[in-house]
mmCIF file of C-alpha atoms in Angstrom:
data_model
loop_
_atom_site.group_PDB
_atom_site.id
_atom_site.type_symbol
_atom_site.label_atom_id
_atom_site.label_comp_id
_atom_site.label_asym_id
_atom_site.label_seq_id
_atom_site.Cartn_x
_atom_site.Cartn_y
_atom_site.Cartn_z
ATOM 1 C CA UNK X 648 28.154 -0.011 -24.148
ATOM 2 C CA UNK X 649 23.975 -0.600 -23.384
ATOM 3 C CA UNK X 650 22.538 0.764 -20.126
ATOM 4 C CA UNK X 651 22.738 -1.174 -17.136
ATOM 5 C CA UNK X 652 19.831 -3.738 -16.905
ATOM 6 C CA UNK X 653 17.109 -3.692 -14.167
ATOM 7 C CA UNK X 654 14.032 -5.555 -13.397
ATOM 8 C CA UNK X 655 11.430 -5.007 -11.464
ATOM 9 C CA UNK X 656 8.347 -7.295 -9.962
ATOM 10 C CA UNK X 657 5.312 -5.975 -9.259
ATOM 11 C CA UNK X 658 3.125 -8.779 -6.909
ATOM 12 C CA UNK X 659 -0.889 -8.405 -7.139
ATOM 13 C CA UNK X 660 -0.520 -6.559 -10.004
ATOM 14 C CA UNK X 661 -4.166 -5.939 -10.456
ATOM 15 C CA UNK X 662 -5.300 -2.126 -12.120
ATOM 16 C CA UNK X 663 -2.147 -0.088 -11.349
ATOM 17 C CA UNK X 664 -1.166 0.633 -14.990
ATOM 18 C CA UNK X 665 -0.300 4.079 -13.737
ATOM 19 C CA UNK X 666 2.427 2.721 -11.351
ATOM 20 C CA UNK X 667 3.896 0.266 -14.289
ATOM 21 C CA UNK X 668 4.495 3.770 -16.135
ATOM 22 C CA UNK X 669 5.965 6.009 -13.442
ATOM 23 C CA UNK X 670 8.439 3.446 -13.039
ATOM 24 C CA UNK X 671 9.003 3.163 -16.609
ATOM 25 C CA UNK X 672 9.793 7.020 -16.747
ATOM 26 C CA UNK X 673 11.715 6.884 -13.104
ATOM 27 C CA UNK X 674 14.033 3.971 -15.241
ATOM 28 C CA UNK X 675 14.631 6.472 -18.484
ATOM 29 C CA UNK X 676 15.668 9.545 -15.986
ATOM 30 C CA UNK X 677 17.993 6.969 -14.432
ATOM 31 C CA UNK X 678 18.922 5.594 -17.997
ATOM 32 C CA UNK X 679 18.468 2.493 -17.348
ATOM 33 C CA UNK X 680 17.453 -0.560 -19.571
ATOM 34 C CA UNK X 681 14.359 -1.042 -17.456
ATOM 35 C CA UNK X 682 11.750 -4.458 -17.599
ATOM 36 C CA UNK X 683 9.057 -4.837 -15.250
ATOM 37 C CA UNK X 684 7.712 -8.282 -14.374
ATOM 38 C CA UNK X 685 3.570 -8.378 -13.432
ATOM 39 C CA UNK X 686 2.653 -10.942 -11.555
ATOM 40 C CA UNK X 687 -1.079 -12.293 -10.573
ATOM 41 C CA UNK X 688 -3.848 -14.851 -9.615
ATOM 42 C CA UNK X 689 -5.878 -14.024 -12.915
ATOM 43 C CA UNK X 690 -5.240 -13.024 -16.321
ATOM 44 C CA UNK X 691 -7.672 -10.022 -15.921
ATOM 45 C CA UNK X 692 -5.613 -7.789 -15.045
ATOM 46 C CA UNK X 693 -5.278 -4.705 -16.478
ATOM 47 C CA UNK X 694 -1.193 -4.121 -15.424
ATOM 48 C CA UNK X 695 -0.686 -7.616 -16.598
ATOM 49 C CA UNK X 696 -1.004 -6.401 -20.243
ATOM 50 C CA UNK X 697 1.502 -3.661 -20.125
ATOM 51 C CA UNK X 698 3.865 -5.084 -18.600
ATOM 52 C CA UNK X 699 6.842 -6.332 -20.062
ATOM 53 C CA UNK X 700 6.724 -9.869 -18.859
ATOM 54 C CA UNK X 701 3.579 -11.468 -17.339
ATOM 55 C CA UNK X 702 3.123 -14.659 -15.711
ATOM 56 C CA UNK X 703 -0.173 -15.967 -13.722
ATOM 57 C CA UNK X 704 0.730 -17.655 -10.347
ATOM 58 C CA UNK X 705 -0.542 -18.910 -7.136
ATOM 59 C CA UNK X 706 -2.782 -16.883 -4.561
ATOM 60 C CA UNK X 707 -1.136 -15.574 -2.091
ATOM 61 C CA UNK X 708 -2.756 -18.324 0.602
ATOM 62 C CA UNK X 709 -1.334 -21.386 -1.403
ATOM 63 C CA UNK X 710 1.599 -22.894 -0.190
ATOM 64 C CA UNK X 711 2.947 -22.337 -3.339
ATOM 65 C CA UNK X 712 3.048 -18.384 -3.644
ATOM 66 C CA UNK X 713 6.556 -17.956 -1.913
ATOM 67 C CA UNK X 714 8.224 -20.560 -3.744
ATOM 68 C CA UNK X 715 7.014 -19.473 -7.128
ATOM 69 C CA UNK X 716 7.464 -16.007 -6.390
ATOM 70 C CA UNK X 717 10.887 -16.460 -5.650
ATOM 71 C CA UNK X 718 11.725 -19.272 -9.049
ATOM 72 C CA UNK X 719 10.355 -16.233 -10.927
ATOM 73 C CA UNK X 720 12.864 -13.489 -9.567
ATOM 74 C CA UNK X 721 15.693 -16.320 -9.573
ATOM 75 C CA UNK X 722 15.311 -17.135 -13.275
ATOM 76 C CA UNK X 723 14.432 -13.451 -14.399
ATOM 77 C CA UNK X 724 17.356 -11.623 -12.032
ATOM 78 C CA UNK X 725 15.369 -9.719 -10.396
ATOM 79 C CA UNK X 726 16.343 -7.198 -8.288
ATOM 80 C CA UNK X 727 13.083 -5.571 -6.627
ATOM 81 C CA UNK X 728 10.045 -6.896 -5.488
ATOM 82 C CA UNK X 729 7.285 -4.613 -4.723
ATOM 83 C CA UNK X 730 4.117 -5.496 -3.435
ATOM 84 C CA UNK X 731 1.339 -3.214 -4.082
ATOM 85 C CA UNK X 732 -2.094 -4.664 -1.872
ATOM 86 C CA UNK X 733 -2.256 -5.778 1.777
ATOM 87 C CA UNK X 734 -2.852 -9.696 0.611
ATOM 88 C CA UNK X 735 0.561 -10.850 0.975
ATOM 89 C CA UNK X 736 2.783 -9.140 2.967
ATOM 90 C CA UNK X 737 2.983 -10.803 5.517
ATOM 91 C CA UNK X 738 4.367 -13.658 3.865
ATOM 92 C CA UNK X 739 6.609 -11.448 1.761
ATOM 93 C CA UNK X 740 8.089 -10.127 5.138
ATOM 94 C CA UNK X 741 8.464 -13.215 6.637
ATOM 95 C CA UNK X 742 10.286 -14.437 3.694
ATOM 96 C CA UNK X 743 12.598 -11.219 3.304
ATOM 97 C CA UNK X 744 16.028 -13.212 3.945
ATOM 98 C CA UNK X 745 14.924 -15.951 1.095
ATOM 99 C CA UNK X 746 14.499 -13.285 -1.537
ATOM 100 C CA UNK X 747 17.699 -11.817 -0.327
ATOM 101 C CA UNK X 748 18.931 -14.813 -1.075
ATOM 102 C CA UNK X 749 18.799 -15.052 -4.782
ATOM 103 C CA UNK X 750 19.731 -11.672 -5.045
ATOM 104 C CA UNK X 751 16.130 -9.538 -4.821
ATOM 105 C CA UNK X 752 15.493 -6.790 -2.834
ATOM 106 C CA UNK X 753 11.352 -7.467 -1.409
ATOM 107 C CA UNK X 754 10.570 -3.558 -0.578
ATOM 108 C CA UNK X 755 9.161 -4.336 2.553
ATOM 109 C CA UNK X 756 9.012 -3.753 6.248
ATOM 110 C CA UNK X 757 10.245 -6.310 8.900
ATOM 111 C CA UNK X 758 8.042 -8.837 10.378
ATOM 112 C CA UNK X 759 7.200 -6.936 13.221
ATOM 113 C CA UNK X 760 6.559 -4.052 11.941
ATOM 114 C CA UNK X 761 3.962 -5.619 9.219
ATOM 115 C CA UNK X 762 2.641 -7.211 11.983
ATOM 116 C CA UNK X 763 1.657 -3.926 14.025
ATOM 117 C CA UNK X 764 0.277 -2.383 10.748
ATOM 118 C CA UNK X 765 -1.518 -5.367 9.662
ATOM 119 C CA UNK X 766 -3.212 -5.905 13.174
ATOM 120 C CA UNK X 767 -5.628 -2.639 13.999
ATOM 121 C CA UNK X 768 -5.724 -3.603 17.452
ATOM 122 C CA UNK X 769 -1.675 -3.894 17.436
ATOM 123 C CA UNK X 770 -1.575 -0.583 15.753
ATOM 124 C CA UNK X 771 -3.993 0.936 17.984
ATOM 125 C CA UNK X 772 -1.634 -0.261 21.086
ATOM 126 C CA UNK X 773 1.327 1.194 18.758
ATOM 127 C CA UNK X 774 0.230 4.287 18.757
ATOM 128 C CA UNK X 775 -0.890 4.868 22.631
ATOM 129 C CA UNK X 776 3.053 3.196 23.566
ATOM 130 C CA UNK X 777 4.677 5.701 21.555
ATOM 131 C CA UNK X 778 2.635 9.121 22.643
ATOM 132 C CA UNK X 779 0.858 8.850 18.864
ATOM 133 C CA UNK X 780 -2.563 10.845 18.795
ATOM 134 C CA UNK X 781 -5.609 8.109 18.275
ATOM 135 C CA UNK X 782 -8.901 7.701 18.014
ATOM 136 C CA UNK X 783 -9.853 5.372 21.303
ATOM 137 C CA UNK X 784 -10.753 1.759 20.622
ATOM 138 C CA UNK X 785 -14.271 0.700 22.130
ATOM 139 C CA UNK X 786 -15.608 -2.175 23.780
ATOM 140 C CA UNK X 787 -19.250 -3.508 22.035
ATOM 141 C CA UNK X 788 -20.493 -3.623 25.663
ATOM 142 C CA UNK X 789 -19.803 0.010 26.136
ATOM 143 C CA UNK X 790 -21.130 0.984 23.173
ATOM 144 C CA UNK X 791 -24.634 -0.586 23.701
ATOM 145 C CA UNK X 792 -24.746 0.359 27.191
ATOM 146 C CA UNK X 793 -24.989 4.000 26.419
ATOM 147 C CA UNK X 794 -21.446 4.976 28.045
ATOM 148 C CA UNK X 795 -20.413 6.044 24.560
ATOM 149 C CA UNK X 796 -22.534 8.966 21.981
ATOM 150 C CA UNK X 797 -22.830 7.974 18.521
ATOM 151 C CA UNK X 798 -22.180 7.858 15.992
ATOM 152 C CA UNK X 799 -19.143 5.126 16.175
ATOM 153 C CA UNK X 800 -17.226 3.780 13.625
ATOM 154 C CA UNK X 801 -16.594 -0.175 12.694
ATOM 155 C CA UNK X 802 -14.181 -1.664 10.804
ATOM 156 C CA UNK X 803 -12.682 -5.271 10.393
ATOM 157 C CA UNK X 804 -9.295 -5.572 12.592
ATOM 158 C CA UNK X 805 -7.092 -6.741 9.749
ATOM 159 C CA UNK X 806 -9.382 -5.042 6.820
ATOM 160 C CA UNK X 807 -8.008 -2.866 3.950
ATOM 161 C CA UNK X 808 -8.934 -0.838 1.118
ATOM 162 C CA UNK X 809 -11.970 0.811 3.379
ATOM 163 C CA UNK X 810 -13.755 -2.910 2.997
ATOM 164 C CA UNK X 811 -16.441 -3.199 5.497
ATOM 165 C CA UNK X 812 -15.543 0.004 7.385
ATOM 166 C CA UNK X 813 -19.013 2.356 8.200
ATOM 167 C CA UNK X 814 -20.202 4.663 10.378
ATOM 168 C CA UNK X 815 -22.873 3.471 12.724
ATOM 169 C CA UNK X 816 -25.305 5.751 13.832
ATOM 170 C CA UNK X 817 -27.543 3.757 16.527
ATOM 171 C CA UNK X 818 -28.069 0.579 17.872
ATOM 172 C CA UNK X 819 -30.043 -0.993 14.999
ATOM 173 C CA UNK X 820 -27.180 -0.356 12.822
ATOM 174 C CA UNK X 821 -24.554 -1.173 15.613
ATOM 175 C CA UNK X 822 -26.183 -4.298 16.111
ATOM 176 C CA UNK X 823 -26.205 -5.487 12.388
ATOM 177 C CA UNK X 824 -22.616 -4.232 11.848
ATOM 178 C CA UNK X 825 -20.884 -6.434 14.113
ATOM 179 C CA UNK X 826 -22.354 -9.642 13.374
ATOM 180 C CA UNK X 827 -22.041 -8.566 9.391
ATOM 181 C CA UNK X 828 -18.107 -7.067 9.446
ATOM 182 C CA UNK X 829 -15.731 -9.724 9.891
ATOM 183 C CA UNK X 830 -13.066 -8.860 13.277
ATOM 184 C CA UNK X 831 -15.040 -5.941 14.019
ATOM 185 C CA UNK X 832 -13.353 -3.086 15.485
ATOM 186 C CA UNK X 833 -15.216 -0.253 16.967
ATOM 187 C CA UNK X 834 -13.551 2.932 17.436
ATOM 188 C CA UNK X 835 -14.957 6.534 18.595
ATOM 189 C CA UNK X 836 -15.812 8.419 15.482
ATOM 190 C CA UNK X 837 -13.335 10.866 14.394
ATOM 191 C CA UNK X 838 -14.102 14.992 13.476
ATOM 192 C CA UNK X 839 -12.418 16.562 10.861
ATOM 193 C CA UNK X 840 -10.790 15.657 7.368
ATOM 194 C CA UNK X 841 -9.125 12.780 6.849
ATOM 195 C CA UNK X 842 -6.003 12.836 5.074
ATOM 196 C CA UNK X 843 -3.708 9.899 3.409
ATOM 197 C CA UNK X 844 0.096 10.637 4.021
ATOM 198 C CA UNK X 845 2.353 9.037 1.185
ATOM 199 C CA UNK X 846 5.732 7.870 3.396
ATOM 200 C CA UNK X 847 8.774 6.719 1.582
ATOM 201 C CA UNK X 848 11.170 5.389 4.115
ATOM 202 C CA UNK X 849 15.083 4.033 3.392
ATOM 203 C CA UNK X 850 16.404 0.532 4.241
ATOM 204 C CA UNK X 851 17.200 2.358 7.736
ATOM 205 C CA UNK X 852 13.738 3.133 8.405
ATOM 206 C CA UNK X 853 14.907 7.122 7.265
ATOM 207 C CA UNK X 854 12.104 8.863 6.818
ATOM 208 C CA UNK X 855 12.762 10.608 2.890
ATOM 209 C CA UNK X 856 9.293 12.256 2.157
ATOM 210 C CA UNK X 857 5.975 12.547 3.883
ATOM 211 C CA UNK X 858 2.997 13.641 0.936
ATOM 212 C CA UNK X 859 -0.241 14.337 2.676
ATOM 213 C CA UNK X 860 -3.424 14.394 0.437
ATOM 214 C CA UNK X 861 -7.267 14.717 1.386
ATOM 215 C CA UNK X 862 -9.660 12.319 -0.842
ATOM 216 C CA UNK X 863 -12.299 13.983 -2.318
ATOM 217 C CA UNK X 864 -13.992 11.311 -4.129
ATOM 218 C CA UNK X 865 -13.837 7.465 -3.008
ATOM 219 C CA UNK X 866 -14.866 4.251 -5.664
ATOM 220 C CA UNK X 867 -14.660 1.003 -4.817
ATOM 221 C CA UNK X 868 -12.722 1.942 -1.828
ATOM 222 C CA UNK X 869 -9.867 3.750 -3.844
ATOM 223 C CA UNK X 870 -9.352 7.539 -4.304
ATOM 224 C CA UNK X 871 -10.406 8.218 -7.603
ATOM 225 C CA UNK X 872 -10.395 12.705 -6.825
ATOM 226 C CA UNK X 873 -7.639 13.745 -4.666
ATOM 227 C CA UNK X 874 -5.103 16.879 -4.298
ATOM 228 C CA UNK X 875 -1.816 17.382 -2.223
ATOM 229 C CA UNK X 876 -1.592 19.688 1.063
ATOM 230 C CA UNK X 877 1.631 20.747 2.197
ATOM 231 C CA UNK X 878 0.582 21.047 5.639
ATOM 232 C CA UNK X 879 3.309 20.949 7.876
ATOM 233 C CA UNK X 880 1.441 19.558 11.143
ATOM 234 C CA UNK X 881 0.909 16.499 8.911
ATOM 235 C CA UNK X 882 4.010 16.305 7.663
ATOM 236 C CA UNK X 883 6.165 16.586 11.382
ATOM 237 C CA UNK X 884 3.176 14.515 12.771
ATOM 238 C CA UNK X 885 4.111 11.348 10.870
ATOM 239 C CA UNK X 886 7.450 11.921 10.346
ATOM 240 C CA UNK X 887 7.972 10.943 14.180
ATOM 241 C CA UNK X 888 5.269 8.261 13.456
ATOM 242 C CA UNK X 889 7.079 6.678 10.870
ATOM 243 C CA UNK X 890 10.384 7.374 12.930
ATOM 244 C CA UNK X 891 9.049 5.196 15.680
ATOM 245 C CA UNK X 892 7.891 2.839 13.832
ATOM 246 C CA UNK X 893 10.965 2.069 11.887
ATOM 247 C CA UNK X 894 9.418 0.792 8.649
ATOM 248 C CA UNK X 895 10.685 0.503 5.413
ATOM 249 C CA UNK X 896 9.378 1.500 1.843
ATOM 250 C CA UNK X 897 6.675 2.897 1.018
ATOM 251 C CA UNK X 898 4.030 3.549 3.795
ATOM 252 C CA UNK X 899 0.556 5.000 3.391
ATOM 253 C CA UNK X 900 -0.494 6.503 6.868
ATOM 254 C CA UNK X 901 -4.422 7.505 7.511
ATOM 255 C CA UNK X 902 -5.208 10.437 9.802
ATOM 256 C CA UNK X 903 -7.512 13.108 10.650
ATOM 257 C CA UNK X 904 -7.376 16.743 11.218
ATOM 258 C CA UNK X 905 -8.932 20.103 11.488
ATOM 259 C CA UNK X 906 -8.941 23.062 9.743
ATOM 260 C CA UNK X 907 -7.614 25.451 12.889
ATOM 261 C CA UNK X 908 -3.578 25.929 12.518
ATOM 262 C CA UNK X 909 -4.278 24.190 16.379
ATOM 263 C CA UNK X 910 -6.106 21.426 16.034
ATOM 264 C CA UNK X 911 -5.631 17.948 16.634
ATOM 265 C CA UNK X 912 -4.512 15.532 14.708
ATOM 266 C CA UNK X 913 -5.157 11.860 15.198
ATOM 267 C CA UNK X 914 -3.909 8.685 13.279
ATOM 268 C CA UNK X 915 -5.912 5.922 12.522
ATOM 269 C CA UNK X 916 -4.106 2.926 10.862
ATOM 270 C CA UNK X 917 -0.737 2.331 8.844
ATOM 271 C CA UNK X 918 -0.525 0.188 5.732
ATOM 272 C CA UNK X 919 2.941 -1.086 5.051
ATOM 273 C CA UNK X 920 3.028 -0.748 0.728
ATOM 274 C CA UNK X 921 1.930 1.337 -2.040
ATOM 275 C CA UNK X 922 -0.949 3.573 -1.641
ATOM 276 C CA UNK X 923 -3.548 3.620 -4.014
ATOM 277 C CA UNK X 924 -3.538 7.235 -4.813
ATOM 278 C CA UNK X 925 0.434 7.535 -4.988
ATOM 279 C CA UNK X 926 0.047 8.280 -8.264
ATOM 280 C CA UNK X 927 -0.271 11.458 -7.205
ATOM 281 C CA UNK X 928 2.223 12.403 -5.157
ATOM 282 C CA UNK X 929 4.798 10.977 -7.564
ATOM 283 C CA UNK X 930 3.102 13.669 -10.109
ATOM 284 C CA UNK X 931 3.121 16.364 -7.848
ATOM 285 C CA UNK X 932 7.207 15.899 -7.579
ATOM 286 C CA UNK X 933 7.578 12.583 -5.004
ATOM 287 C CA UNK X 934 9.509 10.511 -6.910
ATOM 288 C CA UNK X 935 9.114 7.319 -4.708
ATOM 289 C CA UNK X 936 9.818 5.012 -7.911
ATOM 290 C CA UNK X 937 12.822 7.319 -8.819
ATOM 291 C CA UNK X 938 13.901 6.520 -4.970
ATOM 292 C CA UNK X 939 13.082 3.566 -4.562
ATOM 293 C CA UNK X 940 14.769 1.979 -8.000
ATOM 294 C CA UNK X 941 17.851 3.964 -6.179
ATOM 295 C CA UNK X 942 17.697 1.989 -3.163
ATOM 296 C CA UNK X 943 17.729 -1.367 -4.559
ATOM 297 C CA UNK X 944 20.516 -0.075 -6.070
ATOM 298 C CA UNK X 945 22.529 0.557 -3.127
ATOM 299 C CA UNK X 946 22.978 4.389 -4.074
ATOM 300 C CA UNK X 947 22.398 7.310 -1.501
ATOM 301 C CA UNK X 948 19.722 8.705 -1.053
ATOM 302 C CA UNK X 949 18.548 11.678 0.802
ATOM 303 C CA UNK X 950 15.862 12.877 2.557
ATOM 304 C CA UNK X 951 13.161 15.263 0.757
ATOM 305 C CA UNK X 952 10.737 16.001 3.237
ATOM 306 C CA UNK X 953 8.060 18.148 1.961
ATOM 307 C CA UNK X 954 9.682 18.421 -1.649
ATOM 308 C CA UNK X 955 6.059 18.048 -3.503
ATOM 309 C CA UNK X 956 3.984 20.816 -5.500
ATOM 310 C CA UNK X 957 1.146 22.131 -3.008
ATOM 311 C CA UNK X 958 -2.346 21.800 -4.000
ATOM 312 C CA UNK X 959 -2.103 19.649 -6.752
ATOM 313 C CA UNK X 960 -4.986 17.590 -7.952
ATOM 314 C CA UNK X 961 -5.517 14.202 -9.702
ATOM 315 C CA UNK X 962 -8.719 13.675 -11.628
ATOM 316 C CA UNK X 963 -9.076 10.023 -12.341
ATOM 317 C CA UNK X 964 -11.004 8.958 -15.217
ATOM 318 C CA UNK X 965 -12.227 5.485 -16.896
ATOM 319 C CA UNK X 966 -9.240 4.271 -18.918
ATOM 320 C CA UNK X 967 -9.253 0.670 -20.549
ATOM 321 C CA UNK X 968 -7.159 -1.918 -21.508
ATOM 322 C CA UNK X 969 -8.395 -3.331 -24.569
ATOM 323 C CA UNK X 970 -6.854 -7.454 -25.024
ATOM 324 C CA UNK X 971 -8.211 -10.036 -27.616
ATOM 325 C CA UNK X 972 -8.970 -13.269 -25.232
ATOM 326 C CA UNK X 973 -6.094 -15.030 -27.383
ATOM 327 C CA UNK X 974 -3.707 -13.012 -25.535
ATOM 328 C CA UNK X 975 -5.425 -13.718 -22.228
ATOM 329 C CA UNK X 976 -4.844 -17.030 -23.232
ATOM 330 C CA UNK X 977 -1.174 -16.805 -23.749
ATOM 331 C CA UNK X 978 0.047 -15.074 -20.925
ATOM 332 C CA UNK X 979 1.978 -17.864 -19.486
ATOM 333 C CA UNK X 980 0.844 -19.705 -16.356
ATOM 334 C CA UNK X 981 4.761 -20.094 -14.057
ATOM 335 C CA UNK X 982 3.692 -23.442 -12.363
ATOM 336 C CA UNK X 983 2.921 -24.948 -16.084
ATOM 337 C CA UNK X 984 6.627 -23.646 -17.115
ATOM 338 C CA UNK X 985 8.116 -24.996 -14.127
ATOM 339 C CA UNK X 986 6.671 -28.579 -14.623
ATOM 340 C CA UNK X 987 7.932 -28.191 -18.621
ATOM 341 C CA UNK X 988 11.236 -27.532 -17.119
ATOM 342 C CA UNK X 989 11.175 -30.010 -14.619
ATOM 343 C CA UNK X 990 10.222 -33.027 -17.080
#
C-alpha cells in the first residue's frame, strides 16, 4: 500500500525555494506522498521551477484570482492553501468558506482579524484596546508644530515588506515623506532592537510556538542575516498578543526591546502569513510546515512554546535557479487550460 497523498498550494509563490523544501522534508518525516502546487502572476519565479506542478494565473486584483485559485485546488485535490505575501489575503480570508467548500484548507486568519493586521491604524487601535505595549501614532500637525522630538518614523498604513517605511529626522525630510509614502503613518520612533516573532497558531487561535529573531542584515526589505533569541519576555509578550488576537496560522509579529532583563517591550504591526525569514526558525527546530501539514490534516497538535535552538543563525547567500526560456515557456498558463476544457 503507497503513502497517503497530499498536496499543497503555495499562492505568490515568488523566491521562497527554501519554504518549497522544508515542506518537502516536513512531508518525508510524515511519510507522506507529498506534491506541492506553485502558483503566480509571472513565470519568473524562482519557486515556480521547483515545484512539482506550476501554473501562471491571475493577479491577485483581477476578478478572476478567487475563481481560478479555487478551479486549481478543485481539479488538483488540494488540501492546503498557503499564502506566503500580504497581496492577497484579504481576499483569501474573505473567501475561506468557498475553499472549504471543495475540500481545501486556506491557512488563514478570519476576516476580521486580517483586517486589524492589514490596517496599521486598526492594529494600532488593537493593541491600545487590549493593554498591548505600542509605539503612539502621531498626527502630521503635531509633528510639524514642534509638540513631538525627532526623529519620527513613517510608514504606509497598509504597507509590507518594510516598503516605504523611514526614519525622518527633520522637517525637510518630514515634509517630503508624506507627500512621497503612500497612506502615511507617522509613529514616535522606537529605542531598542527590533525583533521578528515567528507565531504558529492552531485552527482555535492556540498559540503552538512563538520564535523571536533580531535581523541583522536587511535586502530588499527581507532578512537576508538573522539568528534566534530565546528570550522569554518576547516569547510571554506575544503569546497573550496572539491570544487576543485569535488568529490562525502562521503569524509574523514585529516588536522592539531592550537589552535590560526590565525593559520595555513594544509591538509595532502583525502580518497574518509566512514570514520571510521563517526559514529559520523551522531550522533552528520550529517545525511550522511539520505542524501545519498536521493541521490540515485534522491531527492533534500541541503546543511547543519556546521548543527552538537558542542563538542560531542563518546566513543567506545568492542561490540561482538556472531555466532555459523554453521551459518558461511551457509552464502552463490555468485560464488557457480552462478555456481548452471549456470548448
Amino acid at each position: 500500500m503507497g503513502k497517503p497523498s497530499f498536496t499543497l498550494l503555495l499562492t505568490c509563490a515568488g523566491r521562497k525555494v527554501s519554504l518549497v523544501n522544508q515542506f518537502r522534508q516536513a512531508f518525508d518525516e510524515l511519510d507522506l506522498d507529498g506534491r506541492i502546487i506553485g502558483v503566480d502572476s509571472s513565470s519568473h519565479s524562482a519557486a515556480l521551477s521547483v515545484c512539482d506542478q506550476s501554473y501562471i494565473i491571475p493577479r491577485c486584483d483581477q476578478p478572476a484570482y478567487v475563481p481560478t485559485l479555487l478551479d486549481v485546488c478543485q481539479r488538483h485535490r488540494v488540501q492546503l492553501l498557503l499564502p506566503l505575501i500580504d497581496v492577497d489575503l484579504l481576499l483569501l480570508a474573505e473567501h475561506r468558506e468557498r475553499f472549504r467548500d471543495v475540500g481545501t484548507l486556506a491557512m488563514i486568519s478570519p476576516l476580521p482579524v486580517v483586517r486589524v493586521c492589514r490596517d496599521k491604524s486598526s492594529t494600532a487601535q488593537f493593541f491600545e484596546q487590549h493593554g498591548i505595549p505600542t509605539v503612539r501614532s502621531l498626527s502630521i500637525e503635531d509633528v510639524r508644530g514642534g509638540d513631538v522630538p525627532y526623529p519620527v518614523f513613517i510608514k504606509p498604513a497598509n504597507g509590507s515588506g518594510s516598503q516605504h517605511a523611514y526614519k525622518i529626522h527633520n522637517r525637510d525630510e518630514l515634509d517630503f515623506f508624506v507627500r512621497y509614502v503612500p497612506h502615511p503613518l507617522l509613529q514616535e520612533f522606537a529605542a531598542g532592537q527590533e525583533f521578528t516573532v515567528d507565531v504558529l497558531c492552531d485552527l482555535a487561535g492556540r498559540v503552538i510556538n512563538a520564535v523571536p529573531r533580531r535581523r541583522l542584515e536587511v535586502r530588499a526589505g527581507e532578512i537576508s542575516k538573522g539568528v534566534t533569541c530565546k528570550d522569554w519576555r518576547i516569547i510571554r509578550a506575544t503569546v497573550d498578543l496572539a491570544t487576543k488576537l485569535g488568529g490562525v496560522g502562521p503569524l509574523t509579529v514585529q516588536c522592539f526591546a531592550g537589552d535590560a532583563a526590565d525593559s520595555a517591550i513594544r509591538f509595532t504591526e502583525i502580518n497574518p502569513r509566512v514570514g520571510g525569514g521563517l526559514p529559520l526558525s523551522i531550522a533552528a527546530g520550529a517545525n511550522s510546515p511539520k505542524q501545519i501539514i498536521r493541521m490540515a490534516l485534522g491531527q492533534p497538535i500541541e503546543p511547543c512554546v519556546g521548543e527552538f535552538a537558542d542563538d542560531f543563525y542563518m546566513f543567506r547567500y545568492e542561490e540561482s535557479v538556472y531555466v532555459p526560456g523554453a521551459n518558461l515557456a511551457d509552464i502552463p498558463n490555468w485560464q488557457d487550460i480552462s478555456q481548452r476544457r471549456a470548448a
